[in-house]
C-alpha cells in the first residue's frame, strides 16, 4: 500500500467533502448544519492554503483524511496562534493516520513560526479529546451551550498546545509558500515513514 501526505489542492475538494459531509450531516462534531458544496470546499482550500498548511493523507491514491491550520482570532497580536482541525474517514479511525497528519502539520507550524495551537471539541467527543490530550493538548475551558444543532444545545471544550518556545522578540510568521520546497517535501515524506 502506498501512503503519502501532501498539500491539499483544489482538485481534492470532492474527496475532502466526501470525508467531511457525514460529520456535518450525522454528528455534532461540526457545527455546520448544512453540508457545503464542492465550490465552497474549493474556496476554503484556496483561502487556507494561501497562508497555512492544509494536508491530505492518501492510501493508494484515495484521500482518507485531512488536517489543516487556520486563523485563531482576527486581531494582529494573535498572529502566532492557529486553530487546528482534523477529519478522517470512519473506517480509518484508530489506524494512526490522524497522528501522522498531526505530526506533519505541527512540524510545518513550528517551521512557520507559530507558537500556540487551539482545538475546539464538541462535548461529548471523548475520542477526539483523548486523541488531542495524547498529542499534548491541555484543557483550557468550556463554552457552555454555545452551539445549537439537532434540537439541542452543545458545549465546546477548548484545548491548547504550545508548539514553539515563546520569544520576547518573535520572528514574523511565514506563509506556507515561504517554506523552501525541499524542506516541505522532507517534512511530508518523513511523516509517513
Coordinates of C-alpha atoms in Angstrom, one line a residue, residues 2-190:
X2 CA 1.3 3.4 -0.9
X3 CA 0.8 6.0 1.9
X4 CA 1.5 9.7 1.3
X5 CA 0.8 13.0 2.9
X6 CA 0.8 16.0 0.7
X7 CA -0.5 19.5 0.5
X8 CA -4.2 19.8 -0.5
X9 CA -5.2 21.1 -3.9
X10 CA -8.4 22.5 -5.2
X11 CA -8.8 19.3 -7.2
X12 CA -9.2 17.4 -3.8
X13 CA -12.4 19.3 -3.0
X14 CA -14.8 16.5 -3.8
X15 CA -12.7 13.9 -1.8
X16 CA -12.5 16.2 1.1
X17 CA -16.2 16.9 1.0
X18 CA -16.9 13.2 1.0
X19 CA -14.9 12.8 4.2
X20 CA -16.5 15.9 5.8
X21 CA -20.1 15.5 4.8
X22 CA -21.0 12.8 7.3
X23 CA -19.6 14.9 10.2
X24 CA -22.0 17.7 9.2
X25 CA -25.0 15.5 8.4
X26 CA -24.8 13.0 11.2
X27 CA -22.9 14.4 14.1
X28 CA -22.3 17.5 16.3
X29 CA -18.6 17.3 15.7
X30 CA -19.0 20.0 13.1
X31 CA -21.4 22.9 13.9
X32 CA -22.3 23.4 10.3
X33 CA -25.9 22.4 9.8
X34 CA -25.9 22.2 6.0
X35 CA -23.3 20.2 4.0
X36 CA -21.3 22.7 1.9
X37 CA -20.9 22.1 -1.8
X38 CA -17.7 21.4 -3.7
X39 CA -17.4 25.1 -4.7
X40 CA -17.4 26.1 -1.1
X41 CA -14.9 23.5 -0.1
X42 CA -12.7 24.7 -3.0
X43 CA -13.0 28.3 -1.7
X44 CA -12.0 27.2 1.8
X45 CA -8.9 25.2 0.5
X46 CA -7.8 28.2 -1.5
X47 CA -8.2 30.6 1.4
X48 CA -6.4 28.4 3.9
X49 CA -3.6 27.3 1.7
X50 CA -2.8 31.0 0.9
X51 CA -1.2 31.1 4.4
X52 CA -1.5 27.8 6.3
X53 CA -0.7 24.1 5.8
X54 CA -3.7 22.0 4.6
X55 CA -2.7 18.4 4.3
X56 CA -4.3 15.3 2.9
X57 CA -3.5 11.7 3.6
X58 CA -3.7 9.3 0.7
X59 CA -3.6 5.5 0.6
X60 CA -3.1 4.1 -3.0
X61 CA -4.4 7.4 -4.4
X62 CA -7.5 7.7 -2.2
X63 CA -7.8 10.6 0.2
X64 CA -8.8 9.1 3.6
X65 CA -8.1 12.0 5.9
X66 CA -7.1 15.7 6.1
X67 CA -5.8 18.2 8.6
X68 CA -5.3 21.9 8.5
X69 CA -4.5 25.0 10.5
X70 CA -6.4 28.3 10.3
X71 CA -6.6 31.7 11.8
X72 CA -7.3 31.6 15.6
X73 CA -8.6 35.2 16.0
X74 CA -8.6 38.3 13.8
X75 CA -6.6 40.8 15.9
X76 CA -2.9 41.1 14.9
X77 CA -1.5 40.1 18.3
X78 CA -3.0 36.6 17.8
X79 CA -0.9 36.1 14.6
X80 CA 1.3 33.4 16.4
X81 CA -1.7 31.3 17.1
X82 CA -3.7 28.8 15.0
X83 CA -6.8 26.7 15.2
X84 CA -6.3 23.1 14.0
X85 CA -8.8 20.7 12.5
X86 CA -8.6 17.0 11.5
X87 CA -11.1 14.7 9.8
X88 CA -10.5 11.0 8.9
X89 CA -12.9 8.5 7.2
X90 CA -14.5 6.5 9.9
X91 CA -13.1 3.1 8.8
X92 CA -9.6 4.6 9.4
X93 CA -10.2 5.7 13.0
X94 CA -7.6 4.2 15.2
X95 CA -5.2 3.4 12.3
X96 CA -2.6 6.0 13.2
X97 CA -3.4 8.2 10.2
X98 CA -4.6 11.1 12.5
X99 CA -1.3 11.0 14.4
X100 CA 0.7 11.1 11.2
X101 CA -1.3 14.0 9.9
X102 CA -0.9 16.0 13.1
X103 CA 2.8 15.1 13.3
X104 CA 3.3 16.6 9.9
X105 CA 1.0 19.6 10.5
X106 CA 2.8 20.5 13.7
X107 CA 6.3 20.1 12.2
X108 CA 5.2 22.6 9.5
X109 CA 3.7 25.0 12.0
X110 CA 6.9 25.0 14.0
X111 CA 8.9 25.8 10.9
X112 CA 6.5 28.6 10.0
X113 CA 6.9 30.2 13.5
X114 CA 3.6 29.6 15.2
X115 CA 3.6 29.3 19.0
X116 CA 0.2 28.1 20.1
X117 CA -2.4 25.8 18.6
X118 CA -6.1 25.5 19.7
X119 CA -8.7 22.9 19.2
X120 CA -12.4 23.2 19.9
X121 CA -14.2 19.9 20.5
X122 CA -18.0 19.4 20.9
X123 CA -19.0 17.6 24.1
X124 CA -19.3 14.7 24.2
X125 CA -16.5 13.5 21.9
X126 CA -14.2 11.5 24.1
X127 CA -12.3 10.0 21.2
X128 CA -11.2 13.4 19.9
X129 CA -10.5 14.7 23.3
X130 CA -8.3 11.8 24.2
X131 CA -6.5 12.0 20.9
X132 CA -5.7 15.7 21.4
X133 CA -4.6 15.1 25.0
X134 CA -2.3 12.3 23.9
X135 CA -0.9 14.7 21.4
X136 CA 0.0 17.2 24.2
X137 CA -3.1 19.4 24.3
X138 CA -4.4 20.6 27.6
X139 CA -7.9 21.7 28.6
X140 CA -8.3 25.5 28.9
X141 CA -12.0 25.9 29.3
X142 CA -15.6 25.3 28.1
X143 CA -18.0 27.3 26.1
X144 CA -21.3 26.3 27.6
X145 CA -24.3 25.8 25.4
X146 CA -22.6 27.6 22.6
X147 CA -23.9 25.6 19.6
X148 CA -27.5 24.6 18.7
X149 CA -27.8 21.6 16.5
X150 CA -30.2 18.6 16.2
X151 CA -32.7 20.3 18.5
X152 CA -30.4 20.8 21.5
X153 CA -27.6 23.0 22.9
X154 CA -24.0 21.7 23.0
X155 CA -20.9 22.7 24.9
X156 CA -17.5 23.0 23.3
X157 CA -14.3 22.4 25.2
X158 CA -11.2 24.2 24.2
X159 CA -7.7 22.8 24.3
X160 CA -4.3 24.3 23.7
X161 CA -0.8 23.1 22.8
X162 CA 2.4 25.2 22.9
X163 CA 4.2 24.3 19.7
X164 CA 7.2 26.7 19.8
X165 CA 9.1 28.5 22.6
X166 CA 7.7 31.9 23.2
X167 CA 10.3 34.5 22.5
X168 CA 10.3 38.1 23.8
X169 CA 11.1 39.1 20.2
X170 CA 9.4 36.6 17.9
X171 CA 10.2 36.5 14.3
X172 CA 7.3 37.1 11.9
X173 CA 5.3 34.0 11.0
X174 CA 5.9 32.7 7.5
X175 CA 3.3 31.7 4.9
X176 CA 3.3 28.1 3.9
X177 CA 4.5 29.2 0.5
X178 CA 7.6 30.7 2.1
X179 CA 8.9 27.3 3.2
X180 CA 11.5 26.0 0.8
X181 CA 10.1 23.2 -1.3
X182 CA 12.9 20.8 -0.3
X183 CA 12.1 21.4 3.4
X184 CA 8.4 21.0 2.8
X185 CA 8.9 17.7 1.0
X186 CA 11.2 16.4 3.7
X187 CA 8.6 17.0 6.4
X188 CA 5.8 15.5 4.3
X189 CA 7.8 12.3 3.5
X190 CA 9.2 11.8 7.0

